[in-house]
Amino acid sequence: KGNEAGTISPFDELELRVPSPSLGEDCIEYNRYCWGLDDNPDLPVPYIADAVKRNSLDNGLFCRYASRDVVYLSGQRDVKHLGNQICDEDGYQGPSRRERSERFFEALRVRGTEEVERGGGRSGCGGAVIVEDGDGDNEEEEEVRVHRRFVVEDVGHDHALMFQSAEGLAGMFS
């Protein structure tokens, strides 16, 4: 979606979008960090470039990713503001790791919703994206699920504590 307001927030009325051309020029690194999709001359990752070329950025690449069994763990206390790691005090992704996790997971849900709507049913991407009933008894609480995300209570940025938590164990073994 276009960026009329000129902000670098990743959501425009809950739709993920790229920065405007002017902000993209001011922040060329926004998609070139270690796990971005653009080439990074400081960290060449040819398998990313090859995957993007093979699948394009339409639903092919997203559906391939959505079909994987992925669990995200985020520490409840992982709220330290990380400063200017990419640009603009990381206003595009979020100032803390937990907020980045929330924004990324919401972006997956928004994109998954588009795939469900495109499919005209209760799933998208060949069944990789599904519509779930939040509590099992009320259709109004339905939501689109791409992957699973758990916030681990009373844990900061500590992988050992996250993996040993009830949420981490459930994510790995259920």
PDB file of C-alpha atoms in Angstrom:
ATOM      1  CA  LYS A   1       0.000   0.000   0.000  1.00  0.00           C
ATOM      2  CA  GLY A   2       1.136   3.525  -0.644  1.00  0.00           C
ATOM      3  CA  ASN A   3       2.282   5.856   2.065  1.00  0.00           C
ATOM      4  CA  GLU A   4       0.415   9.127   1.770  1.00  0.00           C
ATOM      5  CA  ALA A   5       1.201  10.379   5.283  1.00  0.00           C
ATOM      6  CA  GLY A   6       4.954  10.001   4.945  1.00  0.00           C
ATOM      7  CA  THR A   7       5.390   8.020   8.148  1.00  0.00           C
ATOM      8  CA  ILE A   8       7.543   4.962   8.506  1.00  0.00           C
ATOM      9  CA  SER A   9       5.060   2.894  10.525  1.00  0.00           C
ATOM     10  CA  PRO A  10       4.645  -0.617   9.098  1.00  0.00           C
ATOM     11  CA  PHE A  11       0.866  -0.476   9.299  1.00  0.00           C
ATOM     12  CA  ASP A  12      -1.577   1.725   7.442  1.00  0.00           C
ATOM     13  CA  GLU A  13      -5.005   0.902   8.837  1.00  0.00           C
ATOM     14  CA  LEU A  14      -3.698  -2.586   9.748  1.00  0.00           C
ATOM     15  CA  GLU A  15      -2.192  -3.236   6.325  1.00  0.00           C
ATOM     16  CA  LEU A  16       1.527  -3.888   6.083  1.00  0.00           C
ATOM     17  CA  ARG A  17       3.222  -1.527   3.685  1.00  0.00           C
ATOM     18  CA  VAL A  18       6.678  -0.360   2.681  1.00  0.00           C
ATOM     19  CA  PRO A  19       7.952   3.161   3.405  1.00  0.00           C
ATOM     20  CA  SER A  20       7.288   5.933   0.921  1.00  0.00           C
ATOM     21  CA  PRO A  21       9.957   6.434  -1.765  1.00  0.00           C
ATOM     22  CA  SER A  22      11.381   9.457   0.087  1.00  0.00           C
ATOM     23  CA  LEU A  23      11.598   7.590   3.389  1.00  0.00           C
ATOM     24  CA  GLY A  24      12.927   4.546   1.572  1.00  0.00           C
ATOM     25  CA  GLU A  25      15.780   6.720   0.322  1.00  0.00           C
ATOM     26  CA  ASP A  26      16.384   8.020   3.857  1.00  0.00           C
ATOM     27  CA  CYS A  27      16.289   4.491   5.234  1.00  0.00           C
ATOM     28  CA  ILE A  28      17.688   2.201   2.553  1.00  0.00           C
ATOM     29  CA  GLU A  29      18.559  -0.380   5.209  1.00  0.00           C
ATOM     30  CA  TYR A  30      14.931  -1.060   6.267  1.00  0.00           C
ATOM     31  CA  ASN A  31      14.786  -4.297   4.254  1.00  0.00           C
ATOM     32  CA  ARG A  32      18.508  -4.965   3.964  1.00  0.00           C
ATOM     33  CA  TYR A  33      19.270  -6.088   7.491  1.00  0.00           C
ATOM     34  CA  CYS A  34      20.393  -9.654   8.247  1.00  0.00           C
ATOM     35  CA  TRP A  35      17.006 -11.204   7.465  1.00  0.00           C
ATOM     36  CA  GLY A  36      15.660  -8.750   4.900  1.00  0.00           C
ATOM     37  CA  LEU A  37      14.736  -9.646   1.341  1.00  0.00           C
ATOM     38  CA  ASP A  38      16.999  -7.110  -0.375  1.00  0.00           C
ATOM     39  CA  ASP A  39      20.631  -7.899  -1.155  1.00  0.00           C
ATOM     40  CA  ASN A  40      23.044  -6.831   1.560  1.00  0.00           C
ATOM     41  CA  PRO A  41      26.606  -6.404   0.284  1.00  0.00           C
ATOM     42  CA  ASP A  42      27.945  -6.764   3.841  1.00  0.00           C
ATOM     43  CA  LEU A  43      26.181 -10.096   4.386  1.00  0.00           C
ATOM     44  CA  PRO A  44      25.582 -11.971   1.126  1.00  0.00           C
ATOM     45  CA  VAL A  45      22.833 -14.595   1.442  1.00  0.00           C
ATOM     46  CA  PRO A  46      22.276 -16.032  -2.055  1.00  0.00           C
ATOM     47  CA  TYR A  47      19.575 -18.483  -0.934  1.00  0.00           C
ATOM     48  CA  ILE A  48      17.283 -15.555  -0.036  1.00  0.00           C
ATOM     49  CA  ALA A  49      17.769 -13.880  -3.421  1.00  0.00           C
ATOM     50  CA  ASP A  50      17.186 -17.207  -5.184  1.00  0.00           C
ATOM     51  CA  ALA A  51      13.997 -17.921  -3.209  1.00  0.00           C
ATOM     52  CA  VAL A  52      12.630 -14.446  -3.931  1.00  0.00           C
ATOM     53  CA  LYS A  53      13.367 -14.812  -7.640  1.00  0.00           C
ATOM     54  CA  ARG A  54      11.785 -18.294  -7.796  1.00  0.00           C
ATOM     55  CA  ASN A  55       8.647 -17.455  -5.831  1.00  0.00           C
ATOM     56  CA  SER A  56       8.239 -13.712  -6.378  1.00  0.00           C
ATOM     57  CA  LEU A  57       6.837 -11.518  -3.631  1.00  0.00           C
ATOM     58  CA  ASP A  58       3.223 -12.389  -4.361  1.00  0.00           C
ATOM     59  CA  ASN A  59       1.420 -15.192  -2.563  1.00  0.00           C
ATOM     60  CA  GLY A  60       3.950 -17.852  -3.665  1.00  0.00           C
ATOM     61  CA  LEU A  61       6.656 -16.892  -1.210  1.00  0.00           C
ATOM     62  CA  PHE A  62       4.189 -16.101   1.576  1.00  0.00           C
ATOM     63  CA  CYS A  63       2.283 -19.378   1.132  1.00  0.00           C
ATOM     64  CA  ARG A  64       5.510 -21.352   1.143  1.00  0.00           C
ATOM     65  CA  TYR A  65       6.480 -19.712   4.439  1.00  0.00           C
ATOM     66  CA  ALA A  66       2.969 -20.073   5.874  1.00  0.00           C
ATOM     67  CA  SER A  67       3.011 -23.807   5.170  1.00  0.00           C
ATOM     68  CA  ARG A  68       5.877 -24.310   7.640  1.00  0.00           C
ATOM     69  CA  ASP A  69       5.228 -25.288  11.262  1.00  0.00           C
ATOM     70  CA  VAL A  70       6.649 -22.220  13.010  1.00  0.00           C
ATOM     71  CA  VAL A  71       6.321 -21.141  16.639  1.00  0.00           C
ATOM     72  CA  TYR A  72       7.467 -17.691  17.770  1.00  0.00           C
ATOM     73  CA  LEU A  73       8.529 -17.155  21.378  1.00  0.00           C
ATOM     74  CA  SER A  74       8.739 -13.642  22.748  1.00  0.00           C
ATOM     75  CA  GLY A  75       9.790 -12.669  26.253  1.00  0.00           C
ATOM     76  CA  GLN A  76       7.234 -10.640  28.199  1.00  0.00           C
ATOM     77  CA  ARG A  77      10.073  -8.566  29.674  1.00  0.00           C
ATOM     78  CA  ASP A  78      11.952  -8.140  26.370  1.00  0.00           C
ATOM     79  CA  VAL A  79      10.977  -4.480  26.150  1.00  0.00           C
ATOM     80  CA  LYS A  80      14.348  -2.721  26.216  1.00  0.00           C
ATOM     81  CA  HIS A  81      14.437   0.005  23.577  1.00  0.00           C
ATOM     82  CA  LEU A  82      17.237  -0.996  21.233  1.00  0.00           C
ATOM     83  CA  GLY A  83      17.951   2.376  19.679  1.00  0.00           C
ATOM     84  CA  ASN A  84      18.835   3.037  16.087  1.00  0.00           C
ATOM     85  CA  GLN A  85      19.683  -0.443  14.824  1.00  0.00           C
ATOM     86  CA  ILE A  86      18.308   0.118  11.339  1.00  0.00           C
ATOM     87  CA  CYS A  87      16.961   3.661  11.057  1.00  0.00           C
ATOM     88  CA  ASP A  88      14.580   6.195  12.599  1.00  0.00           C
ATOM     89  CA  GLU A  89      14.936   4.638  16.063  1.00  0.00           C
ATOM     90  CA  ASP A  90      13.489   1.472  14.524  1.00  0.00           C
ATOM     91  CA  GLY A  91      10.069   3.054  14.245  1.00  0.00           C
ATOM     92  CA  TYR A  92       9.342   0.834  11.273  1.00  0.00           C
ATOM     93  CA  GLN A  93       9.788  -2.496  13.044  1.00  0.00           C
ATOM     94  CA  GLY A  94       9.319  -1.439  16.643  1.00  0.00           C
ATOM     95  CA  PRO A  95      11.627  -0.191  19.354  1.00  0.00           C
ATOM     96  CA  SER A  96      11.844  -3.458  21.334  1.00  0.00           C
ATOM     97  CA  ARG A  97      12.080  -7.125  20.415  1.00  0.00           C
ATOM     98  CA  ARG A  98       8.697  -7.932  21.945  1.00  0.00           C
ATOM     99  CA  GLU A  99       7.005  -5.162  19.972  1.00  0.00           C
ATOM    100  CA  ARG A 100       8.752  -6.337  16.793  1.00  0.00           C
ATOM    101  CA  SER A 101       7.412  -9.813  17.469  1.00  0.00           C
ATOM    102  CA  GLU A 102       3.888  -8.437  17.919  1.00  0.00           C
ATOM    103  CA  ARG A 103       4.076  -6.393  14.721  1.00  0.00           C
ATOM    104  CA  PHE A 104       5.529  -9.243  12.675  1.00  0.00           C
ATOM    105  CA  PHE A 105       2.911 -11.692  13.901  1.00  0.00           C
ATOM    106  CA  GLU A 106       0.131  -9.184  13.181  1.00  0.00           C
ATOM    107  CA  ALA A 107       1.552  -8.685   9.686  1.00  0.00           C
ATOM    108  CA  LEU A 108       1.351 -12.453   9.126  1.00  0.00           C
ATOM    109  CA  ARG A 109      -2.277 -12.447  10.280  1.00  0.00           C
ATOM    110  CA  VAL A 110      -3.156  -9.530   7.985  1.00  0.00           C
ATOM    111  CA  ARG A 111      -1.444 -11.186   5.014  1.00  0.00           C
ATOM    112  CA  GLY A 112      -3.077 -14.522   5.878  1.00  0.00           C
ATOM    113  CA  THR A 113      -6.478 -12.829   5.944  1.00  0.00           C
ATOM    114  CA  GLU A 114      -5.853 -11.608   2.401  1.00  0.00           C
ATOM    115  CA  GLU A 115      -5.117 -15.186   1.306  1.00  0.00           C
ATOM    116  CA  VAL A 116      -8.303 -16.499   2.970  1.00  0.00           C
ATOM    117  CA  GLU A 117     -10.351 -13.781   1.277  1.00  0.00           C
ATOM    118  CA  ARG A 118      -8.681 -14.538  -2.054  1.00  0.00           C
ATOM    119  CA  GLY A 119      -9.600 -18.221  -1.627  1.00  0.00           C
ATOM    120  CA  GLY A 120     -13.196 -17.358  -0.691  1.00  0.00           C
ATOM    121  CA  GLY A 121     -13.402 -19.939   2.092  1.00  0.00           C
ATOM    122  CA  ARG A 122     -12.069 -20.781   5.513  1.00  0.00           C
ATOM    123  CA  SER A 123      -8.477 -21.298   4.453  1.00  0.00           C
ATOM    124  CA  GLY A 124      -5.870 -19.896   2.113  1.00  0.00           C
ATOM    125  CA  CYS A 125      -2.561 -20.948   0.611  1.00  0.00           C
ATOM    126  CA  GLY A 126      -3.834 -24.476   0.033  1.00  0.00           C
ATOM    127  CA  GLY A 127      -4.841 -24.892   3.690  1.00  0.00           C
ATOM    128  CA  ALA A 128      -1.657 -23.428   5.226  1.00  0.00           C
ATOM    129  CA  VAL A 129      -3.610 -20.412   6.504  1.00  0.00           C
ATOM    130  CA  ILE A 130      -6.739 -21.300   8.452  1.00  0.00           C
ATOM    131  CA  VAL A 131      -9.608 -19.551  10.198  1.00  0.00           C
ATOM    132  CA  GLU A 132      -9.904 -20.675  13.814  1.00  0.00           C
ATOM    133  CA  ASP A 133     -12.670 -20.205  16.336  1.00  0.00           C
ATOM    134  CA  GLY A 134     -11.018 -18.414  19.247  1.00  0.00           C
ATOM    135  CA  ASP A 135     -12.825 -20.295  22.035  1.00  0.00           C
ATOM    136  CA  GLY A 136     -14.652 -23.044  20.193  1.00  0.00           C
ATOM    137  CA  ASP A 137     -18.192 -21.714  20.562  1.00  0.00           C
ATOM    138  CA  ASN A 138     -18.522 -18.273  19.015  1.00  0.00           C
ATOM    139  CA  GLU A 139     -18.041 -17.509  15.323  1.00  0.00           C
ATOM    140  CA  GLU A 140     -17.562 -13.821  16.125  1.00  0.00           C
ATOM    141  CA  GLU A 141     -14.258 -14.720  17.760  1.00  0.00           C
ATOM    142  CA  GLU A 142     -12.815 -16.317  14.645  1.00  0.00           C
ATOM    143  CA  GLU A 143      -9.337 -15.326  13.638  1.00  0.00           C
ATOM    144  CA  VAL A 144      -6.889 -16.182  10.913  1.00  0.00           C
ATOM    145  CA  ARG A 145      -3.888 -18.227  12.023  1.00  0.00           C
ATOM    146  CA  VAL A 146      -0.690 -18.543  10.051  1.00  0.00           C
ATOM    147  CA  HIS A 147       1.738 -19.732  12.741  1.00  0.00           C
ATOM    148  CA  ARG A 148       1.704 -19.788  16.554  1.00  0.00           C
ATOM    149  CA  ARG A 149       3.168 -17.165  18.907  1.00  0.00           C
ATOM    150  CA  PHE A 150       3.640 -17.364  22.656  1.00  0.00           C
ATOM    151  CA  VAL A 151       4.695 -14.592  25.037  1.00  0.00           C
ATOM    152  CA  VAL A 152       6.744 -16.167  27.809  1.00  0.00           C
ATOM    153  CA  GLU A 153       5.813 -14.638  31.160  1.00  0.00           C
ATOM    154  CA  ASP A 154       8.543 -13.039  33.307  1.00  0.00           C
ATOM    155  CA  VAL A 155      11.305 -13.662  30.718  1.00  0.00           C
ATOM    156  CA  GLY A 156      13.423 -11.088  28.899  1.00  0.00           C
ATOM    157  CA  HIS A 157      15.750 -11.829  25.988  1.00  0.00           C
ATOM    158  CA  ASP A 158      16.933 -15.232  27.212  1.00  0.00           C
ATOM    159  CA  HIS A 159      16.652 -18.214  24.868  1.00  0.00           C
ATOM    160  CA  ALA A 160      17.396 -20.788  27.583  1.00  0.00           C
ATOM    161  CA  LEU A 161      14.548 -19.588  29.794  1.00  0.00           C
ATOM    162  CA  MET A 162      12.204 -19.381  26.804  1.00  0.00           C
ATOM    163  CA  PHE A 163      12.937 -22.924  25.618  1.00  0.00           C
ATOM    164  CA  GLN A 164      12.546 -24.305  29.157  1.00  0.00           C
ATOM    165  CA  SER A 165       9.245 -22.500  29.755  1.00  0.00           C
ATOM    166  CA  ALA A 166       5.859 -24.190  29.450  1.00  0.00           C
ATOM    167  CA  GLU A 167       5.224 -22.128  26.304  1.00  0.00           C
ATOM    168  CA  GLY A 168       8.569 -23.117  24.776  1.00  0.00           C
ATOM    169  CA  LEU A 169       8.062 -26.799  25.517  1.00  0.00           C
ATOM    170  CA  ALA A 170       4.509 -26.686  24.137  1.00  0.00           C
ATOM    171  CA  GLY A 171       5.786 -24.968  21.001  1.00  0.00           C
ATOM    172  CA  MET A 172       8.442 -27.598  20.408  1.00  0.00           C
ATOM    173  CA  PHE A 173       6.581 -30.747  21.399  1.00  0.00           C
ATOM    174  CA  SER A 174       2.883 -30.267  20.669  1.00  0.00           C
TER     175      SER A 174
END
